[in-house]
Coordinates of C-alpha atoms in Angstrom, one line a residue:
M16 CA 0.0 -0.1 0.0
Y17 CA 1.5 3.3 -0.8
V18 CA 1.6 6.1 1.9
P19 CA 1.6 9.2 0.4
E20 CA 2.9 11.4 3.3
L21 CA 5.9 9.1 3.5
H22 CA 6.4 8.7 -0.3
K23 CA 7.0 5.2 0.3
V24 CA 5.2 1.6 -0.3
W25 CA 4.1 -0.1 2.8
L26 CA 5.4 -3.6 1.9
C27 CA 5.5 -5.8 4.9
Q28 CA 5.0 -5.7 8.7
N29 CA 6.7 -7.6 11.4
A30 CA 7.2 -7.4 15.4
Q31 CA 9.9 -4.4 14.7
G32 CA 7.6 -2.5 12.5
S33 CA 6.7 -1.6 9.1
I34 CA 9.1 -2.3 6.2
Y35 CA 8.8 0.2 3.2
L36 CA 9.8 0.1 -0.4
T37 CA 11.4 3.0 -1.5
P38 CA 9.8 4.2 -5.0
K39 CA 13.2 5.8 -6.0
M40 CA 14.7 2.1 -5.9
A41 CA 11.8 0.4 -7.4
N42 CA 13.4 0.7 -10.9
R43 CA 16.5 -1.3 -9.6
H44 CA 14.4 -4.6 -10.2
G45 CA 13.1 -7.3 -8.1
L46 CA 12.5 -10.9 -7.2
I47 CA 9.3 -12.8 -5.8
A48 CA 10.2 -16.6 -5.3
G49 CA 8.7 -19.2 -3.4
A50 CA 7.1 -22.6 -3.5
T51 CA 3.5 -23.3 -4.8
G52 CA 0.9 -21.9 -2.7
T53 CA 3.3 -19.9 -0.1
G54 CA 1.7 -16.4 -1.3
K55 CA 3.6 -15.2 -4.5
T56 CA 0.4 -13.9 -6.2
V57 CA -0.7 -11.9 -3.1
T58 CA 2.7 -10.3 -2.8
L59 CA 2.6 -9.6 -6.6
K60 CA -0.8 -7.9 -6.2
V61 CA 0.3 -5.8 -3.2
L62 CA 3.2 -4.5 -5.1
A63 CA 1.1 -3.8 -8.4
E64 CA -1.4 -1.9 -6.4
S65 CA 1.1 0.2 -4.6
F66 CA 2.7 1.3 -7.9
S67 CA -0.9 2.1 -9.4
E68 CA -1.7 4.2 -6.4
M69 CA 1.6 6.3 -6.6
G70 CA 0.8 6.9 -10.4
V71 CA 3.3 4.4 -11.9
P72 CA 1.6 2.2 -14.9
V73 CA 1.8 -1.6 -14.6
F74 CA 2.6 -4.5 -16.8
L75 CA 1.5 -7.8 -15.6
A76 CA 1.9 -11.1 -17.2
D77 CA -0.9 -13.3 -15.9
I78 CA 0.0 -16.9 -16.3
K79 CA -2.6 -18.6 -14.3
G80 CA -5.5 -15.9 -14.9
D81 CA -5.9 -15.6 -11.3
V82 CA -5.3 -11.9 -10.9
S83 CA -8.0 -10.5 -13.1
G84 CA -10.2 -9.6 -10.0
M85 CA -7.9 -6.5 -9.4
C86 CA -10.4 -4.6 -11.2
L87 CA -12.9 -5.1 -8.2
P88 CA -12.4 -4.1 -4.6
G89 CA -11.8 -7.0 -2.0
E90 CA -14.1 -8.5 0.4
D91 CA -14.0 -8.4 4.0
S92 CA -14.1 -11.8 6.3
P93 CA -13.5 -12.9 9.8
G94 CA -10.2 -14.5 8.3
F95 CA -9.1 -11.3 6.8
Q96 CA -9.7 -9.5 10.1
K97 CA -7.8 -12.1 12.1
R98 CA -4.9 -11.7 9.8
I99 CA -5.0 -8.2 9.9
R100 CA -5.2 -7.9 13.6
E101 CA -3.3 -10.9 14.8
K102 CA -0.7 -11.4 12.4
L103 CA 0.0 -7.7 11.4
G104 CA -0.9 -6.4 14.8
L105 CA -2.6 -3.7 13.1
A106 CA -5.9 -1.9 14.4
I107 CA -7.0 0.1 11.5
D108 CA -10.2 -0.1 9.2
W109 CA -8.8 -1.7 6.0
Q110 CA -10.0 0.2 2.9
F111 CA -10.6 -2.3 -0.2
A112 CA -10.6 -0.8 -3.7
G113 CA -10.4 -1.8 -7.3
Y114 CA -7.9 -0.7 -9.7
P115 CA -8.0 0.4 -13.3
V116 CA -7.1 -2.8 -15.4
R117 CA -7.0 -2.8 -19.1
F118 CA -6.9 -6.4 -20.5
W119 CA -4.8 -7.7 -23.2
D120 CA -4.3 -11.0 -25.0
V121 CA -1.7 -11.9 -27.8
Y122 CA -4.5 -14.3 -29.3
G123 CA -7.0 -11.6 -28.9
K124 CA -9.5 -13.9 -27.0
K125 CA -9.7 -12.5 -23.5
G126 CA -8.1 -9.0 -23.9
L127 CA -7.1 -6.6 -26.8
P128 CA -4.8 -8.2 -29.1
V129 CA -1.2 -7.5 -28.9
R130 CA 0.5 -7.4 -32.3
T131 CA 3.8 -5.9 -33.8
T132 CA 5.3 -6.1 -37.5
I133 CA 8.0 -8.2 -38.7
S134 CA 9.8 -4.6 -39.6
E135 CA 9.6 -3.4 -36.1
M136 CA 11.0 -6.6 -34.7
G137 CA 14.1 -6.3 -37.2
P138 CA 16.7 -9.0 -38.6
E139 CA 18.7 -9.1 -35.6
L140 CA 16.3 -9.8 -33.1
L141 CA 14.2 -12.3 -35.1
S142 CA 17.5 -14.2 -35.8
R143 CA 18.0 -14.5 -32.2
L144 CA 14.9 -15.7 -31.7
L145 CA 14.9 -18.2 -34.3
E146 CA 18.2 -19.4 -33.2
L147 CA 19.9 -18.7 -36.5
N148 CA 23.6 -19.1 -36.8
D149 CA 26.1 -16.3 -38.2
T150 CA 25.7 -17.3 -41.7
Q151 CA 21.7 -17.6 -41.6
T152 CA 21.5 -14.3 -39.8
G153 CA 23.5 -12.7 -42.7
V154 CA 21.1 -14.1 -45.0
M155 CA 18.0 -12.5 -43.1
N156 CA 19.7 -9.3 -43.2
I157 CA 19.9 -9.6 -46.9
I158 CA 16.3 -10.4 -47.0
F159 CA 15.4 -7.3 -45.2
R160 CA 17.6 -5.2 -47.1
V161 CA 16.2 -6.5 -50.6
A162 CA 12.5 -5.7 -49.2
D163 CA 13.6 -1.9 -48.3
E164 CA 15.1 -1.2 -51.6
Q165 CA 12.3 -2.6 -53.7
G166 CA 9.5 -0.9 -51.1
L167 CA 8.1 -4.3 -49.9
L168 CA 6.5 -4.1 -46.5
L169 CA 7.3 -7.0 -44.3
L170 CA 4.4 -6.8 -41.8
D171 CA 3.4 -10.5 -40.9
L172 CA 4.8 -14.0 -41.4
K173 CA 3.5 -14.7 -44.8
D174 CA 5.3 -11.7 -46.1
L175 CA 8.6 -12.8 -44.6
R176 CA 8.2 -16.3 -45.9
S177 CA 7.6 -14.9 -49.3
M178 CA 10.3 -12.6 -49.1
T179 CA 12.6 -15.4 -48.0
Q180 CA 11.5 -17.6 -51.2
Y181 CA 12.0 -14.6 -53.5
V182 CA 15.6 -14.0 -52.2
G183 CA 16.3 -17.6 -52.6
D184 CA 14.8 -18.1 -56.0
N185 CA 16.7 -15.0 -56.8
S186 CA 20.0 -15.8 -55.4
A187 CA 22.1 -15.9 -58.6
A188 CA 21.4 -12.2 -59.3
I189 CA 21.5 -11.0 -55.7
K190 CA 24.9 -12.9 -54.9
L191 CA 26.6 -10.1 -57.2
Q192 CA 25.6 -7.2 -54.8
Y193 CA 25.0 -8.8 -51.4
G194 CA 26.9 -12.1 -51.3
N195 CA 26.2 -15.7 -51.4
V196 CA 22.6 -16.9 -50.5
S197 CA 22.7 -20.5 -50.1
P198 CA 19.5 -22.9 -50.4
Q199 CA 20.6 -24.4 -47.1
S200 CA 20.4 -21.1 -45.3
I201 CA 17.1 -20.4 -47.0
G202 CA 15.7 -23.7 -46.0
A203 CA 16.8 -23.5 -42.3
I204 CA 15.3 -20.0 -42.1
Q205 CA 11.7 -21.3 -43.5
R206 CA 11.8 -24.1 -41.2
A207 CA 12.2 -22.0 -38.3
L208 CA 9.4 -19.6 -39.3
L209 CA 7.3 -22.8 -39.5
R210 CA 8.2 -23.5 -36.1
L211 CA 7.1 -20.0 -34.8
E212 CA 4.0 -20.0 -36.9
D213 CA 2.9 -23.1 -35.1
Q214 CA 3.4 -21.5 -32.0
G215 CA 1.0 -18.7 -32.7
G216 CA 3.5 -16.3 -34.6
D217 CA 0.8 -15.8 -37.2
I218 CA -1.3 -14.0 -34.7
F219 CA 1.4 -12.2 -32.8
F220 CA 2.8 -10.7 -36.4
G221 CA 0.4 -8.2 -38.1
E222 CA -1.5 -4.8 -37.9
P223 CA -2.5 -2.8 -36.1
A224 CA 0.8 -3.2 -34.5
L225 CA 0.7 -2.0 -30.7
D226 CA 1.8 1.6 -29.9
I227 CA 3.8 0.5 -26.7
S228 CA 3.1 4.1 -25.2
E229 CA -0.4 3.0 -24.4
W230 CA 0.8 1.1 -21.7
F231 CA 1.8 4.4 -19.9
A232 CA -1.7 5.4 -19.3
I233 CA -2.9 7.4 -16.1
D234 CA -6.7 7.2 -15.0
T235 CA -8.7 10.3 -13.9
Q236 CA -7.7 9.6 -10.1
G237 CA -4.0 9.6 -11.0
H238 CA -3.6 5.8 -10.7
G239 CA -1.5 4.1 -13.2
K240 CA -3.2 1.8 -15.5
I241 CA -2.7 -2.1 -14.6
N242 CA -1.9 -3.6 -18.2
L243 CA -3.0 -7.2 -17.7
L244 CA -1.7 -9.8 -20.4
H245 CA -3.8 -13.0 -20.4
C246 CA -1.0 -15.6 -20.6
A247 CA -2.8 -18.7 -19.9
E248 CA -2.8 -19.9 -23.4
L249 CA 0.6 -17.9 -24.4
Y250 CA 2.9 -19.3 -22.0
Q251 CA 2.1 -23.0 -23.7
S252 CA 4.2 -21.6 -26.5
P253 CA 7.8 -20.7 -25.0
L254 CA 9.1 -19.3 -28.0
L255 CA 6.5 -17.2 -28.6
Y256 CA 6.2 -15.9 -24.8
S257 CA 10.0 -15.3 -25.1
T258 CA 9.6 -13.4 -28.5
F259 CA 7.0 -11.1 -26.9
L260 CA 9.0 -10.5 -23.8
L261 CA 12.3 -9.5 -25.7
W262 CA 10.2 -7.4 -28.2
M263 CA 8.5 -5.5 -25.5
L264 CA 11.8 -4.7 -23.5
S265 CA 13.6 -4.0 -26.6
E266 CA 11.0 -1.7 -27.8
L267 CA 10.8 0.1 -24.3
Y268 CA 14.8 0.6 -24.5
E269 CA 14.6 2.2 -27.8
I270 CA 11.7 4.5 -27.2
L271 CA 12.5 5.9 -24.0
P272 CA 15.2 8.5 -23.2
E273 CA 17.6 8.3 -20.3
A274 CA 16.1 9.5 -17.4
G275 CA 18.7 8.8 -14.7
D276 CA 17.8 8.5 -10.9
L277 CA 14.1 9.4 -11.0
D278 CA 11.7 9.9 -7.7
K279 CA 9.5 6.8 -9.0
P280 CA 9.6 4.6 -12.1
K281 CA 7.9 5.3 -15.4
I282 CA 6.6 1.7 -15.6
I283 CA 7.0 -1.6 -13.9
F284 CA 6.9 -5.0 -15.3
F285 CA 5.9 -8.2 -13.7
F286 CA 6.7 -11.6 -15.4
D287 CA 5.0 -14.3 -13.4
E288 CA 6.3 -18.0 -13.7
A289 CA 9.5 -16.5 -15.0
H290 CA 11.1 -19.9 -15.1
L291 CA 9.1 -20.3 -18.3
I292 CA 10.8 -17.7 -20.0
F293 CA 14.2 -19.1 -19.3
K294 CA 13.8 -22.7 -19.7
D295 CA 15.6 -24.2 -22.6
A296 CA 16.0 -20.3 -24.0
P297 CA 18.7 -20.3 -26.2
R298 CA 22.1 -18.7 -25.4
S299 CA 21.5 -15.7 -27.4
L300 CA 18.5 -15.0 -26.0
L301 CA 19.6 -14.9 -22.5
D302 CA 22.3 -12.6 -23.4
K303 CA 20.1 -10.0 -24.8
V304 CA 17.4 -10.3 -21.9
E305 CA 20.6 -9.6 -19.5
Q306 CA 21.6 -6.7 -21.6
I307 CA 18.4 -4.8 -21.4
V308 CA 17.7 -5.7 -17.7
R309 CA 21.0 -4.2 -16.9
L310 CA 20.7 -1.3 -18.9
I311 CA 16.9 -0.3 -18.9
R312 CA 17.0 0.8 -15.5
S313 CA 18.3 3.8 -16.4
K314 CA 15.3 4.6 -18.7
G315 CA 13.0 4.5 -15.4
V316 CA 11.9 1.0 -16.1
G317 CA 11.6 -1.7 -13.3
V318 CA 11.4 -5.5 -14.0
Y319 CA 10.3 -8.0 -11.2
F320 CA 10.5 -11.6 -12.1
V321 CA 8.2 -14.0 -10.1
T322 CA 9.1 -17.7 -9.9
Q323 CA 9.3 -20.6 -7.7
Q324 CA 13.1 -21.2 -7.1
P325 CA 15.7 -18.3 -7.3
A326 CA 17.7 -20.7 -9.4
D327 CA 15.1 -20.5 -12.1
I328 CA 16.5 -17.2 -13.2
P329 CA 20.1 -17.0 -14.7
E330 CA 22.8 -15.8 -12.3
S331 CA 23.8 -12.9 -14.7
I332 CA 20.3 -11.6 -14.5
L333 CA 19.4 -12.5 -10.7
A334 CA 22.6 -10.4 -9.9
Q335 CA 20.7 -7.3 -11.2
L336 CA 17.4 -8.0 -8.8
G337 CA 18.0 -5.5 -5.9
N338 CA 14.6 -6.0 -4.1
K339 CA 14.0 -9.6 -2.8
L340 CA 10.9 -11.1 -1.4
Q341 CA 11.6 -14.8 -0.6
H342 CA 8.6 -16.8 0.3
A343 CA 8.9 -20.6 2.0
L344 CA 11.1 -23.0 0.0
R345 CA 10.6 -26.9 0.4
A346 CA 13.6 -29.1 0.4
Y347 CA 12.8 -32.8 0.1
T348 CA 15.8 -33.7 -2.2
P349 CA 19.7 -33.0 -1.8
K350 CA 19.4 -30.6 -4.8
E351 CA 16.3 -28.7 -3.4
R352 CA 18.4 -28.4 0.0
K353 CA 21.2 -26.9 -1.9
G354 CA 18.9 -24.7 -3.5
L355 CA 17.4 -23.5 -0.2
K356 CA 21.2 -22.9 1.2
A357 CA 21.9 -20.6 -1.9
A358 CA 18.7 -18.8 -1.5
A359 CA 19.5 -18.0 2.0
Q360 CA 23.0 -17.1 1.2
A361 CA 21.9 -14.4 -1.4
F362 CA 20.4 -12.0 1.3
R363 CA 22.7 -9.8 3.5
P364 CA 23.0 -11.5 6.7
N365 CA 21.4 -10.8 9.6
P366 CA 22.8 -11.6 13.1
E367 CA 19.5 -12.1 14.7
L368 CA 17.9 -14.4 11.9
N369 CA 18.9 -17.5 10.8
A370 CA 17.7 -17.4 7.1
E371 CA 18.5 -20.8 6.0
A372 CA 16.3 -22.5 9.0
A373 CA 13.7 -19.7 8.3
L374 CA 13.1 -20.5 4.7
S375 CA 11.4 -23.9 5.6
E376 CA 9.6 -22.6 8.0
L377 CA 7.8 -19.6 6.7
G378 CA 3.9 -19.7 6.7
T379 CA 1.7 -18.6 3.8
G380 CA 1.9 -14.9 3.1
E381 CA 5.5 -14.9 5.1
V382 CA 8.4 -13.9 3.5
L383 CA 12.2 -13.2 4.0
V384 CA 12.7 -9.7 2.6
S385 CA 15.7 -7.4 1.8
L386 CA 15.0 -4.2 -0.2
L387 CA 17.1 -1.4 -1.1
D388 CA 17.6 1.8 0.9
E389 CA 17.6 5.4 -0.5
E390 CA 21.4 5.0 -1.4
G391 CA 21.0 1.6 -3.2
V392 CA 22.4 -0.6 -0.3
P393 CA 20.6 -3.8 0.3
G394 CA 19.0 -3.9 3.9
V395 CA 19.7 -7.0 5.9
V396 CA 17.2 -9.8 5.5
Q397 CA 14.0 -9.7 7.9
R398 CA 11.3 -12.1 8.5
A399 CA 8.1 -10.5 8.0
Y400 CA 4.4 -10.8 6.5
V401 CA 3.3 -9.3 3.5
M402 CA 0.6 -6.5 3.9
P403 CA -2.7 -7.9 2.3
P404 CA -4.0 -6.6 -1.0
R405 CA -6.9 -4.2 -1.3
S406 CA -8.6 -5.7 -4.3
Y407 CA -10.7 -8.8 -5.0
L408 CA -8.5 -11.8 -4.5
G409 CA -10.1 -14.1 -7.2
V410 CA -11.1 -14.1 -11.0
C411 CA -13.3 -11.5 -12.3
S412 CA -16.3 -12.9 -14.7
D413 CA -16.0 -13.5 -18.4
D414 CA -19.0 -10.8 -18.8
L415 CA -17.2 -8.4 -16.5
R416 CA -13.9 -8.6 -18.6
Q417 CA -15.6 -8.5 -21.7
Q418 CA -17.6 -5.4 -20.8
Q419 CA -14.2 -3.7 -19.7
I420 CA -12.6 -4.8 -23.1
N421 CA -15.7 -3.3 -25.2
S422 CA -15.9 -0.1 -23.3
D423 CA -12.1 0.7 -23.6
Y424 CA -11.4 3.4 -26.0
L425 CA -8.7 1.3 -27.6
Y426 CA -11.0 -1.5 -28.6
H427 CA -11.9 0.2 -32.0
K428 CA -8.2 0.9 -32.7
Y429 CA -6.7 -2.7 -32.0
A430 CA -9.9 -5.3 -31.9
Q431 CA -9.7 -5.8 -35.8
A432 CA -7.0 -7.2 -37.7
I433 CA -5.7 -5.4 -40.9
D434 CA -4.2 -7.4 -43.8
R435 CA -3.0 -4.5 -46.4
E436 CA -1.1 -4.8 -49.5
S437 CA 2.5 -6.0 -48.5
A438 CA 5.5 -8.0 -49.6
Y439 CA 3.4 -11.4 -50.0
E440 CA 0.7 -9.5 -52.2
V441 CA 3.2 -7.7 -54.4
L442 CA 5.2 -10.9 -54.8
Q443 CA 2.1 -12.8 -55.8
K444 CA 1.2 -10.4 -58.5
R445 CA 4.7 -10.3 -59.9
A446 CA 4.6 -14.3 -60.2
Q447 CA 1.1 -14.0 -62.0
Q448 CA 2.4 -11.5 -64.5
A449 CA 5.4 -13.4 -65.0
E450 CA 3.4 -16.4 -65.9
A451 CA 1.2 -14.4 -68.0
I452 CA 3.8 -13.4 -70.9
P453 CA 4.8 -16.7 -71.6
N454 CA 1.3 -18.2 -71.8
K455 CA 0.1 -15.5 -74.2
K456 CA 3.2 -16.4 -76.5
E457 CA 2.4 -20.1 -76.2
E458 CA -1.4 -19.3 -77.0
E459 CA -0.1 -17.4 -80.3
Q460 CA 2.1 -20.3 -81.2
N461 CA -0.6 -23.0 -80.5
S462 CA -2.9 -21.0 -82.6
D463 CA -0.7 -20.8 -85.7
S464 CA 0.0 -24.7 -85.4
L465 CA -3.7 -25.3 -85.4
R466 CA -4.3 -23.5 -88.5
D467 CA -1.8 -25.4 -90.4
E468 CA -3.1 -28.3 -89.2
I469 CA -6.6 -27.8 -90.2
R470 CA -5.3 -26.9 -93.7
R471 CA -3.6 -30.2 -94.0
N472 CA -6.1 -32.4 -92.7
A473 CA -9.5 -31.0 -93.6
P474 CA -11.5 -33.4 -95.6
A475 CA -13.2 -32.8 -99.0
G476 CA -16.4 -30.7 -98.9
K477 CA -15.6 -29.5 -95.8
K478 CA -12.5 -27.4 -96.6
T479 CA -12.0 -23.7 -95.5
A480 CA -13.0 -20.8 -98.2
S481 CA -9.2 -20.2 -98.8
T482 CA -8.7 -24.0 -99.4
A483 CA -11.8 -24.2 -101.8
R484 CA -10.6 -21.3 -103.8
S485 CA -7.2 -22.7 -104.3
S486 CA -8.7 -26.2 -105.4
R487 CA -10.9 -24.5 -108.0
T488 CA -8.1 -22.7 -109.6
T489 CA -6.2 -25.8 -109.6
R490 CA -9.1 -27.7 -111.3
E491 CA -9.7 -24.8 -114.0
A492 CA -6.1 -24.7 -115.2
P493 CA -5.8 -28.4 -116.5
S494 CA -9.2 -28.1 -118.3
V495 CA -8.1 -26.2 -121.3
L496 CA -5.3 -28.8 -121.8
E497 CA -7.7 -31.6 -121.6
K498 CA -9.7 -29.8 -124.5
V499 CA -6.7 -29.8 -126.7
A500 CA -5.4 -33.1 -125.8
T501 CA -8.9 -34.7 -126.4
S502 CA -9.3 -32.8 -130.0
A503 CA -5.7 -33.8 -131.1
L504 CA -6.6 -37.6 -130.1
Q505 CA -9.7 -37.5 -131.7
T506 CA -8.1 -36.2 -135.1
F507 CA -5.2 -38.6 -135.1
G508 CA -7.8 -41.5 -134.4
R509 CA -9.5 -40.7 -137.2
T510 CA -6.7 -40.4 -139.7
I511 CA -5.5 -43.8 -138.5
A512 CA -8.8 -45.2 -138.8
T513 CA -9.4 -44.1 -142.2
S514 CA -5.9 -45.3 -143.5
L515 CA -6.2 -48.7 -142.1
A516 CA -9.9 -48.9 -143.6
R517 CA -8.3 -48.1 -147.0
G518 CA -5.4 -50.6 -147.0
L519 CA -7.9 -53.3 -145.9
L520 CA -10.4 -52.6 -148.7
G521 CA -7.7 -52.2 -151.5
S522 CA -6.1 -55.6 -150.7
L523 CA -9.7 -57.2 -150.7
L524 CA -10.2 -55.7 -154.2
K525 CA -7.2 -56.8 -155.7
K526 CA -7.6 -60.5 -155.0

């Protein structure tokens, strides 16, 4: 709970008094860890509510779908009052409140769709996500360069697939200007894109692309908007989840100016079930996340990871998390006991507290806490109870969620996907036009051949007009000769016949 008069977040309470988080140190990042059922989600909600109250926008990845009730005020109960008065030792009237929540969903089912374009992602980041080697990354850069020079927009995955195929088909011509493009590299990129598409990349890449500045909204009461990303389906696609995380942090790093040390952060990010982000992640992805987490603090952005074991976070990233709230850990195996010991040793020692022993004894809602003071120095580890949330502990109804989505002024901006003409459509038209030219020539050649064939094979009485005229001319020319020959033969025949008759008669008379 944010305490305006102190300019601090009242986060925990123990026998020694209240434990506060200094807003100035909130952008030094943080860790919320603990076994299942120990109260991590409640701690997450308390922090998110407190940042919202101080006017800091929040982004929260809701993996299990159980924090959507933040839009509703909490409910009093005997159990709640017992916790307030007995465990926390407070004699106050607790004020419940709802918070301004904006729902988002990459799949567009339980929130406003979250999209970005291939061009905004860029060749380097895409290559890291697709686990391409140096040679394949070079080809990816060529694909983007050729698209830029030819004015072809790369908006969604089908654009990138079409452009990849185009570069592969024209590799001989492209080679002279950009270098070799091998079929093996083209095939590797196409297979990686297919894998990303199977995990929902065809939904994530497209238009209208999210303007990430929409997450910096403040409501009319001065409360920061809580941007809640529904991840119940998204986290089942680790590659897409990592893609989203890295794009989001990279985009923020690029658009935000250097801010130095601010009185409070510009925005806070919470990533629940953070082990899903780093599990089986490629080294290149881990390096990029570490780089951004290390540098984005100076932009006024705080990142908080929520997970079960601190060991789920790579050490290089864990070292950047200054504010730590460790819930109970269970140690049933030698490996778990080793992890418990390492978690206890990560805190600044407190001579009055055995942190290792306490970790296995903590109750629900109880933590070992170490926060940065105003000078950025980690406080000694303390055992304390986390303050209760003021919003509803549960899930809001689907009807209420949909009502909030439809009433949001951003609904008409992002709800409907747009598929305008881009690289895929342009290349399709080019291919159709290229096919049309040889087809026309072939049709003309076939037409000439057909006419010749008709002339040769047309039967009598069914000839064409030109063929009939030619036949008549041919018949008329020999008819004159026939007449002359016939007349000559007739004359010659009569002469011979007369001579023969006279000879025969003369011989008979002499006898």
